[in-house]
């Protein structure tokens, strides 16, 4: 990707290892500001617009918090029902309007490729906050930050991605990004929810060791990172198909019995029943820190995009 100033963030595949490392190091410096322990106003006068055509808690709020911690401001679209979308306004027209109200645009949309399309209608930087079952690049940056920060690096990690690998956009982006590192991957999914072929082929083409299985307990003892996801109910064309796979994997004390002491369990959240509450109190649980990390990572990214030295 090279220089960051004014760039779109559409796919994590546009980020080289070096780009990722620039963001992670900048994010580390942002932590005290993200916690409110240090003040910083480098984005004063900048306005970010957040357009969420799908539900969001962490992504929207952490973008808002990131912008405000750096002295910037946010205009939010609010519920779709309160916008002109319900009057039939197209995405293209919405983007053309919003570009005159803000300096950068964060977009979450149910359709794959929506962010890329939006970027064609505006000169403003567009940040993909999730496009259907496609990608979620800023989530990946905070996932990588969490692994890097917890382990002191990413290289050498044995990582399993577990759950809905078919419709889960976070695992698609994360897999592409991990291919820039020296890792071993295991995909654990129920039949029908395996990683899309092109993503698995990309992993193999990069020479990354890859195992594919349905058997979670068997792989746990070998892992450094267990990244589990929600089954993406809203993307199933048939509710009966969802019912067949709902609750397939659940991390609890029993599943973690043979795990390495240093194993970290991550989840992009929201969780439904993939992680038993009893796991929250174990040293393995890192998903709430992961959610916090969304703030410093998005602060770093916004600073870089707006051309500020982090
Ligand atoms: C994820 C998403 O929206 O893709 N949530 C998030 O941004 N943390 C994961 C999910 O909804 O399951």
mmCIF file of C-alpha atoms and ligand atoms in Angstrom:
data_model
loop_
_atom_site.group_PDB
_atom_site.id
_atom_site.type_symbol
_atom_site.label_atom_id
_atom_site.label_comp_id
_atom_site.label_asym_id
_atom_site.label_seq_id
_atom_site.Cartn_x
_atom_site.Cartn_y
_atom_site.Cartn_z
ATOM 1 C CA UNK A 1 0.000 0.000 0.000
ATOM 2 C CA UNK A 2 2.945 2.332 0.625
ATOM 3 C CA UNK A 3 2.044 5.892 1.725
ATOM 4 C CA UNK A 4 -1.048 6.103 3.891
ATOM 5 C CA UNK A 5 -2.150 9.702 3.443
ATOM 6 C CA UNK A 6 -5.553 9.915 1.772
ATOM 7 C CA UNK A 7 -5.692 6.185 1.020
ATOM 8 C CA UNK A 8 -8.795 3.998 0.997
ATOM 9 C CA UNK A 9 -8.839 0.944 3.265
ATOM 10 C CA UNK A 10 -10.916 -1.524 1.261
ATOM 11 C CA UNK A 11 -9.137 -4.875 1.538
ATOM 12 C CA UNK A 12 -6.419 -6.085 3.877
ATOM 13 C CA UNK A 13 -4.781 -7.644 0.811
ATOM 14 C CA UNK A 14 -3.671 -4.079 -0.085
ATOM 15 C CA UNK A 15 -1.516 -4.009 3.075
ATOM 16 C CA UNK A 16 2.019 -5.350 2.931
ATOM 17 C CA UNK A 17 3.681 -6.742 6.036
ATOM 18 C CA UNK A 18 5.515 -3.444 6.356
ATOM 19 C CA UNK A 19 2.234 -1.470 6.177
ATOM 20 C CA UNK A 20 0.752 -3.677 8.896
ATOM 21 C CA UNK A 21 3.790 -3.172 11.102
ATOM 22 C CA UNK A 22 3.574 0.609 10.671
ATOM 23 C CA UNK A 23 -0.027 0.526 11.937
ATOM 24 C CA UNK A 24 0.751 -1.813 14.853
ATOM 25 C CA UNK A 25 3.655 0.299 16.085
ATOM 26 C CA UNK A 26 1.644 3.506 15.758
ATOM 27 C CA UNK A 27 -1.255 1.848 17.611
ATOM 28 C CA UNK A 28 0.995 0.921 20.527
ATOM 29 C CA UNK A 29 1.847 4.614 20.982
ATOM 30 C CA UNK A 30 -1.856 5.455 20.929
ATOM 31 C CA UNK A 31 -2.776 3.219 23.877
ATOM 32 C CA UNK A 32 -2.390 5.868 26.645
ATOM 33 C CA UNK A 33 -4.404 8.347 24.563
ATOM 34 C CA UNK A 34 -7.062 5.692 23.891
ATOM 35 C CA UNK A 35 -7.275 5.133 27.650
ATOM 36 C CA UNK A 36 -7.715 8.845 28.284
ATOM 37 C CA UNK A 37 -4.426 9.067 30.205
ATOM 38 C CA UNK A 38 -2.835 11.453 27.703
ATOM 39 C CA UNK A 39 -4.445 14.217 25.671
ATOM 40 C CA UNK A 40 -3.965 14.655 21.935
ATOM 41 C CA UNK A 41 -5.767 16.949 19.461
ATOM 42 C CA UNK A 42 -3.971 16.185 16.200
ATOM 43 C CA UNK A 43 -7.214 15.529 14.307
ATOM 44 C CA UNK A 44 -8.890 18.750 15.438
ATOM 45 C CA UNK A 45 -11.075 20.140 12.650
ATOM 46 C CA UNK A 46 -11.376 16.773 10.896
ATOM 47 C CA UNK A 47 -14.750 15.114 10.469
ATOM 48 C CA UNK A 48 -15.309 11.409 9.937
ATOM 49 C CA UNK A 49 -18.668 10.105 8.745
ATOM 50 C CA UNK A 50 -19.836 6.659 9.776
ATOM 51 C CA UNK A 51 -22.368 4.969 7.505
ATOM 52 C CA UNK A 52 -23.589 1.690 8.965
ATOM 53 C CA UNK A 53 -26.147 -0.141 6.849
ATOM 54 C CA UNK A 54 -25.785 -3.154 9.178
ATOM 55 C CA UNK A 55 -25.808 -3.375 12.982
ATOM 56 C CA UNK A 56 -22.598 -2.508 14.822
ATOM 57 C CA UNK A 57 -21.525 -1.804 18.376
ATOM 58 C CA UNK A 58 -17.730 -2.098 18.632
ATOM 59 C CA UNK A 59 -16.719 -0.972 15.173
ATOM 60 C CA UNK A 60 -18.894 2.148 15.121
ATOM 61 C CA UNK A 61 -18.210 3.181 18.708
ATOM 62 C CA UNK A 62 -14.476 2.539 18.522
ATOM 63 C CA UNK A 63 -14.193 4.632 15.332
ATOM 64 C CA UNK A 64 -16.091 7.412 17.121
ATOM 65 C CA UNK A 65 -13.985 7.102 20.242
ATOM 66 C CA UNK A 66 -10.765 7.034 18.175
ATOM 67 C CA UNK A 67 -11.709 10.181 16.286
ATOM 68 C CA UNK A 68 -12.774 12.046 19.424
ATOM 69 C CA UNK A 69 -9.729 11.014 21.466
ATOM 70 C CA UNK A 70 -7.644 12.733 18.769
ATOM 71 C CA UNK A 71 -9.738 15.892 18.868
ATOM 72 C CA UNK A 72 -11.698 15.139 15.683
ATOM 73 C CA UNK A 73 -15.431 14.828 15.193
ATOM 74 C CA UNK A 74 -17.913 12.344 13.794
ATOM 75 C CA UNK A 75 -21.131 12.669 11.866
ATOM 76 C CA UNK A 76 -23.170 9.502 12.082
ATOM 77 C CA UNK A 77 -25.834 8.325 9.809
ATOM 78 C CA UNK A 78 -27.955 6.851 12.627
ATOM 79 C CA UNK A 79 -30.532 4.169 11.975
ATOM 80 C CA UNK A 80 -31.264 3.522 8.305
ATOM 81 C CA UNK A 81 -34.953 4.186 8.948
ATOM 82 C CA UNK A 82 -34.108 7.784 9.841
ATOM 83 C CA UNK A 83 -32.171 8.444 6.616
ATOM 84 C CA UNK A 84 -33.103 9.011 2.984
ATOM 85 C CA UNK A 85 -32.125 5.397 2.224
ATOM 86 C CA UNK A 86 -35.746 4.493 3.016
ATOM 87 C CA UNK A 87 -36.817 6.980 0.326
ATOM 88 C CA UNK A 88 -34.812 4.960 -2.197
ATOM 89 C CA UNK A 89 -31.580 6.981 -2.368
ATOM 90 C CA UNK A 90 -28.782 4.969 -3.968
ATOM 91 C CA UNK A 91 -25.420 4.245 -2.313
ATOM 92 C CA UNK A 92 -23.746 6.360 -4.993
ATOM 93 C CA UNK A 93 -25.871 9.421 -4.191
ATOM 94 C CA UNK A 94 -25.494 8.893 -0.451
ATOM 95 C CA UNK A 95 -21.710 8.822 -0.814
ATOM 96 C CA UNK A 96 -21.724 11.959 -3.017
ATOM 97 C CA UNK A 97 -23.633 13.791 -0.294
ATOM 98 C CA UNK A 98 -21.598 12.542 2.610
ATOM 99 C CA UNK A 99 -18.303 13.496 0.973
ATOM 100 C CA UNK A 100 -19.274 17.131 1.226
ATOM 101 C CA UNK A 101 -19.984 16.783 4.950
ATOM 102 C CA UNK A 102 -16.822 14.979 6.050
ATOM 103 C CA UNK A 103 -13.135 14.286 5.366
ATOM 104 C CA UNK A 104 -13.291 10.479 5.388
ATOM 105 C CA UNK A 105 -16.042 7.878 5.231
ATOM 106 C CA UNK A 106 -16.430 4.633 7.175
ATOM 107 C CA UNK A 107 -18.894 2.273 5.517
ATOM 108 C CA UNK A 108 -20.489 -1.003 6.608
ATOM 109 C CA UNK A 109 -22.852 -2.553 4.098
ATOM 110 C CA UNK A 110 -24.480 -5.977 3.571
ATOM 111 C CA UNK A 111 -23.215 -6.291 0.006
ATOM 112 C CA UNK A 112 -19.772 -7.630 -0.826
ATOM 113 C CA UNK A 113 -17.786 -5.039 -2.749
ATOM 114 C CA UNK A 114 -19.887 -2.106 -1.461
ATOM 115 C CA UNK A 115 -16.890 -0.224 -0.046
ATOM 116 C CA UNK A 116 -14.959 -0.608 -3.277
ATOM 117 C CA UNK A 117 -17.949 0.688 -5.199
ATOM 118 C CA UNK A 118 -18.372 3.615 -2.802
ATOM 119 C CA UNK A 119 -14.708 4.542 -3.259
ATOM 120 C CA UNK A 120 -15.381 5.072 -6.965
ATOM 121 C CA UNK A 121 -17.844 7.851 -6.190
ATOM 122 C CA UNK A 122 -15.661 9.938 -3.913
ATOM 123 C CA UNK A 123 -12.175 11.356 -3.637
ATOM 124 C CA UNK A 124 -12.422 11.078 0.146
ATOM 125 C CA UNK A 125 -10.776 8.075 1.788
ATOM 126 C CA UNK A 126 -13.274 5.215 2.242
ATOM 127 C CA UNK A 127 -12.710 2.718 5.060
ATOM 128 C CA UNK A 128 -14.430 -0.644 4.737
ATOM 129 C CA UNK A 129 -16.013 -1.525 8.085
ATOM 130 C CA UNK A 130 -17.425 -4.781 6.708
ATOM 131 C CA UNK A 131 -18.915 -5.565 3.290
ATOM 132 C CA UNK A 132 -21.271 -8.526 3.606
ATOM 133 C CA UNK A 133 -19.332 -11.779 3.798
ATOM 134 C CA UNK A 134 -16.359 -10.053 2.128
ATOM 135 C CA UNK A 135 -13.760 -8.301 4.274
ATOM 136 C CA UNK A 136 -13.324 -6.349 7.504
ATOM 137 C CA UNK A 137 -9.794 -4.953 7.261
ATOM 138 C CA UNK A 138 -9.770 -2.712 10.345
ATOM 139 C CA UNK A 139 -10.961 -5.625 12.503
ATOM 140 C CA UNK A 140 -7.993 -7.571 11.154
ATOM 141 C CA UNK A 141 -5.582 -4.812 12.155
ATOM 142 C CA UNK A 142 -6.882 -4.923 15.721
ATOM 143 C CA UNK A 143 -6.808 -8.737 15.717
ATOM 144 C CA UNK A 144 -3.173 -8.643 14.570
ATOM 145 C CA UNK A 145 -2.367 -5.949 17.122
ATOM 146 C CA UNK A 146 -3.782 -8.152 19.879
ATOM 147 C CA UNK A 147 -1.732 -11.187 18.820
ATOM 148 C CA UNK A 148 1.411 -9.076 18.345
ATOM 149 C CA UNK A 149 0.996 -7.267 21.644
ATOM 150 C CA UNK A 150 0.129 -10.364 23.670
ATOM 151 C CA UNK A 151 2.871 -12.576 22.246
ATOM 152 C CA UNK A 152 5.485 -9.956 21.451
ATOM 153 C CA UNK A 153 5.187 -10.824 17.749
ATOM 154 C CA UNK A 154 3.154 -12.778 15.216
ATOM 155 C CA UNK A 155 5.820 -14.985 13.602
ATOM 156 C CA UNK A 156 5.947 -18.539 14.863
ATOM 157 C CA UNK A 157 2.329 -18.621 16.042
ATOM 158 C CA UNK A 158 0.125 -21.667 15.553
ATOM 159 C CA UNK A 159 -3.299 -20.197 14.924
ATOM 160 C CA UNK A 160 -6.704 -21.833 14.498
ATOM 161 C CA UNK A 161 -9.652 -19.998 12.964
ATOM 162 C CA UNK A 162 -12.838 -21.630 14.222
ATOM 163 C CA UNK A 163 -16.532 -21.381 13.387
ATOM 164 C CA UNK A 164 -18.243 -19.787 10.420
ATOM 165 C CA UNK A 165 -15.350 -19.495 7.999
ATOM 166 C CA UNK A 166 -17.671 -19.265 5.020
ATOM 167 C CA UNK A 167 -19.700 -16.155 5.850
ATOM 168 C CA UNK A 168 -17.440 -14.578 8.492
ATOM 169 C CA UNK A 169 -15.684 -11.591 6.972
ATOM 170 C CA UNK A 170 -13.268 -11.149 9.883
ATOM 171 C CA UNK A 171 -11.692 -14.545 9.245
ATOM 172 C CA UNK A 172 -11.356 -13.855 5.516
ATOM 173 C CA UNK A 173 -9.404 -10.656 6.121
ATOM 174 C CA UNK A 174 -7.394 -12.152 8.955
ATOM 175 C CA UNK A 175 -6.318 -15.116 6.825
ATOM 176 C CA UNK A 176 -5.049 -12.869 4.018
ATOM 177 C CA UNK A 177 -3.103 -10.759 6.505
ATOM 178 C CA UNK A 178 -1.580 -13.741 8.309
ATOM 179 C CA UNK A 179 -0.129 -14.927 5.007
ATOM 180 C CA UNK A 180 2.388 -12.066 5.354
ATOM 181 C CA UNK A 181 3.748 -13.727 8.510
ATOM 182 C CA UNK A 182 5.501 -16.962 9.359
ATOM 183 C CA UNK A 183 2.542 -18.792 10.938
ATOM 184 C CA UNK A 184 0.851 -22.192 10.878
ATOM 185 C CA UNK A 185 -2.889 -22.133 10.258
ATOM 186 C CA UNK A 186 -5.711 -24.545 11.059
ATOM 187 C CA UNK A 187 -9.249 -23.997 9.769
ATOM 188 C CA UNK A 188 -11.920 -25.575 11.971
ATOM 189 C CA UNK A 189 -15.470 -25.366 10.609
ATOM 190 C CA UNK A 190 -18.559 -27.535 10.338
ATOM 191 C CA UNK A 191 -19.348 -29.042 6.936
ATOM 192 C CA UNK A 192 -20.776 -26.347 4.666
ATOM 193 C CA UNK A 193 -19.109 -23.470 6.524
ATOM 194 C CA UNK A 194 -15.534 -24.053 5.406
ATOM 195 C CA UNK A 195 -13.276 -21.254 4.267
ATOM 196 C CA UNK A 196 -14.006 -20.146 0.679
ATOM 197 C CA UNK A 197 -11.844 -22.045 -1.790
ATOM 198 C CA UNK A 198 -10.036 -18.968 -3.099
ATOM 199 C CA UNK A 199 -8.950 -17.993 0.422
ATOM 200 C CA UNK A 200 -7.614 -21.497 1.221
ATOM 201 C CA UNK A 201 -5.865 -21.614 -2.158
ATOM 202 C CA UNK A 202 -4.223 -18.272 -1.426
ATOM 203 C CA UNK A 203 -2.858 -19.676 1.856
ATOM 204 C CA UNK A 204 -1.416 -22.725 0.100
ATOM 205 C CA UNK A 205 0.028 -20.617 -2.719
ATOM 206 C CA UNK A 206 1.882 -18.534 -0.121
ATOM 207 C CA UNK A 207 3.439 -21.701 1.322
ATOM 208 C CA UNK A 208 1.754 -21.288 4.719
ATOM 209 C CA UNK A 209 1.273 -24.681 6.455
ATOM 210 C CA UNK A 210 -2.494 -25.296 6.576
ATOM 211 C CA UNK A 211 -4.606 -28.009 8.220
ATOM 212 C CA UNK A 212 -8.377 -28.286 7.745
ATOM 213 C CA UNK A 213 -10.566 -30.190 10.204
ATOM 214 C CA UNK A 214 -13.945 -30.329 11.954
ATOM 215 C CA UNK A 215 -12.421 -31.602 15.192
ATOM 216 C CA UNK A 216 -11.732 -28.723 17.566
ATOM 217 C CA UNK A 217 -10.696 -30.617 20.755
ATOM 218 C CA UNK A 218 -8.016 -32.443 18.775
ATOM 219 C CA UNK A 219 -6.240 -29.260 17.671
ATOM 220 C CA UNK A 220 -6.483 -27.204 20.901
ATOM 221 C CA UNK A 221 -3.335 -28.571 22.674
ATOM 222 C CA UNK A 222 -1.122 -27.473 19.790
ATOM 223 C CA UNK A 223 -2.351 -23.868 19.546
ATOM 224 C CA UNK A 224 -0.977 -20.468 20.497
ATOM 225 C CA UNK A 225 -4.028 -18.546 19.266
ATOM 226 C CA UNK A 226 -7.618 -19.759 19.022
ATOM 227 C CA UNK A 227 -9.794 -17.301 17.074
ATOM 228 C CA UNK A 228 -13.449 -18.289 17.228
ATOM 229 C CA UNK A 229 -16.340 -16.593 15.413
ATOM 230 C CA UNK A 230 -20.115 -16.380 15.569
ATOM 231 C CA UNK A 231 -22.142 -18.343 13.035
ATOM 232 C CA UNK A 232 -23.377 -15.514 10.791
ATOM 233 C CA UNK A 233 -27.086 -16.259 11.061
ATOM 234 C CA UNK A 234 -28.121 -13.231 8.995
ATOM 235 C CA UNK A 235 -26.238 -14.502 5.920
ATOM 236 C CA UNK A 236 -27.945 -17.895 5.720
ATOM 237 C CA UNK A 237 -30.428 -18.082 2.851
ATOM 238 C CA UNK A 238 -32.330 -20.824 4.716
ATOM 239 C CA UNK A 239 -32.995 -20.695 8.514
ATOM 240 C CA UNK A 240 -33.063 -24.515 8.641
ATOM 241 C CA UNK A 241 -29.484 -24.610 7.417
ATOM 242 C CA UNK A 242 -28.552 -22.274 10.265
ATOM 243 C CA UNK A 243 -30.340 -24.487 12.787
ATOM 244 C CA UNK A 244 -28.187 -27.444 11.660
ATOM 245 C CA UNK A 245 -24.893 -25.712 12.491
ATOM 246 C CA UNK A 246 -25.865 -23.383 15.371
ATOM 247 C CA UNK A 247 -23.901 -24.194 18.511
ATOM 248 C CA UNK A 248 -21.407 -26.499 16.746
ATOM 249 C CA UNK A 249 -18.394 -25.183 18.645
ATOM 250 C CA UNK A 250 -18.314 -23.944 22.199
ATOM 251 C CA UNK A 251 -15.165 -23.101 24.111
ATOM 252 C CA UNK A 252 -15.463 -24.002 27.782
ATOM 253 C CA UNK A 253 -13.154 -25.107 30.582
ATOM 254 C CA UNK A 254 -13.338 -28.705 29.352
ATOM 255 C CA UNK A 255 -12.231 -27.834 25.787
ATOM 256 C CA UNK A 256 -9.348 -25.761 27.210
ATOM 257 C CA UNK A 257 -8.161 -28.465 29.606
ATOM 258 C CA UNK A 258 -5.256 -29.627 27.448
ATOM 259 C CA UNK A 259 -4.394 -26.156 26.108
ATOM 260 C CA UNK A 260 -0.979 -24.507 26.450
ATOM 261 C CA UNK A 261 -0.849 -22.135 29.406
ATOM 262 C CA UNK A 262 -0.024 -19.307 27.029
ATOM 263 C CA UNK A 263 -2.930 -19.990 24.627
ATOM 264 C CA UNK A 264 -4.914 -16.836 23.867
ATOM 265 C CA UNK A 265 -8.578 -17.046 22.904
ATOM 266 C CA UNK A 266 -9.837 -14.285 20.607
ATOM 267 C CA UNK A 267 -13.311 -13.465 19.240
ATOM 268 C CA UNK A 268 -14.296 -10.423 17.182
ATOM 269 C CA UNK A 269 -17.556 -10.292 19.203
ATOM 270 C CA UNK A 270 -20.511 -10.280 19.516
ATOM 271 C CA UNK A 271 -20.542 -13.823 20.887
ATOM 272 C CA UNK A 272 -23.716 -15.851 21.049
ATOM 273 C CA UNK A 273 -22.788 -19.149 22.702
ATOM 274 C CA UNK A 274 -19.307 -19.831 21.249
ATOM 275 C CA UNK A 275 -17.485 -19.051 24.496
ATOM 276 C CA UNK A 276 -18.851 -20.090 27.882
ATOM 277 C CA UNK A 277 -18.819 -17.224 30.435
ATOM 278 C CA UNK A 278 -16.561 -19.375 32.681
ATOM 279 C CA UNK A 279 -13.742 -18.799 30.168
ATOM 280 C CA UNK A 280 -13.858 -15.015 30.749
ATOM 281 C CA UNK A 281 -12.051 -15.344 34.080
ATOM 282 C CA UNK A 282 -9.244 -17.553 32.699
ATOM 283 C CA UNK A 283 -5.887 -16.127 31.558
ATOM 284 C CA UNK A 284 -6.719 -17.410 28.047
ATOM 285 C CA UNK A 285 -9.528 -14.892 27.513
ATOM 286 C CA UNK A 286 -8.288 -11.899 25.537
ATOM 287 C CA UNK A 287 -11.434 -10.905 23.629
ATOM 288 C CA UNK A 288 -12.320 -7.898 25.765
ATOM 289 C CA UNK A 289 -8.786 -6.499 25.424
ATOM 290 C CA UNK A 290 -9.127 -7.232 21.722
ATOM 291 C CA UNK A 291 -12.307 -5.095 21.616
ATOM 292 C CA UNK A 292 -10.513 -2.250 23.443
ATOM 293 C CA UNK A 293 -7.645 -2.489 20.952
ATOM 294 C CA UNK A 294 -10.077 -1.330 18.270
ATOM 295 C CA UNK A 295 -9.628 2.194 19.623
ATOM 296 C CA UNK A 296 -5.796 2.605 19.470
ATOM 297 C CA UNK A 297 -5.626 0.715 16.177
ATOM 298 C CA UNK A 298 -8.284 2.906 14.554
ATOM 299 C CA UNK A 299 -6.602 5.999 16.029
ATOM 300 C CA UNK A 300 -3.358 4.944 14.367
ATOM 301 C CA UNK A 301 -5.034 4.261 11.049
ATOM 302 C CA UNK A 302 -6.991 7.524 11.041
ATOM 303 C CA UNK A 303 -3.849 9.495 11.930
ATOM 304 C CA UNK A 304 -1.944 7.874 9.096
ATOM 305 C CA UNK A 305 -4.776 8.452 6.606
ATOM 306 C CA UNK A 306 -5.116 12.088 7.644
ATOM 307 C CA UNK A 307 -1.367 12.510 7.294
ATOM 308 C CA UNK A 308 -0.604 13.130 10.959
ATOM 309 C CA UNK A 309 2.597 11.733 12.405
ATOM 310 C CA UNK A 310 1.521 9.229 15.060
HETATM 311 C C1 LIG B 1 -17.937 -8.758 13.326
HETATM 312 C C2 LIG B 1 -18.545 -8.307 12.020
HETATM 313 O O1 LIG B 1 -19.382 -7.378 11.991
HETATM 314 O O2 LIG B 1 -18.132 -8.855 11.017
HETATM 315 N N1 LIG B 1 -18.176 -7.870 14.379
HETATM 316 C C3 LIG B 1 -17.247 -6.876 14.599
HETATM 317 O O3 LIG B 1 -17.070 -5.983 13.811
HETATM 318 N N2 LIG B 1 -16.519 -6.962 15.722
HETATM 319 C C4 LIG B 1 -18.233 -10.164 13.692
HETATM 320 C C5 LIG B 1 -19.648 -10.642 13.738
HETATM 321 O O4 LIG B 1 -20.607 -9.901 13.533
HETATM 322 O O5 LIG B 1 -19.810 -11.819 14.025
#
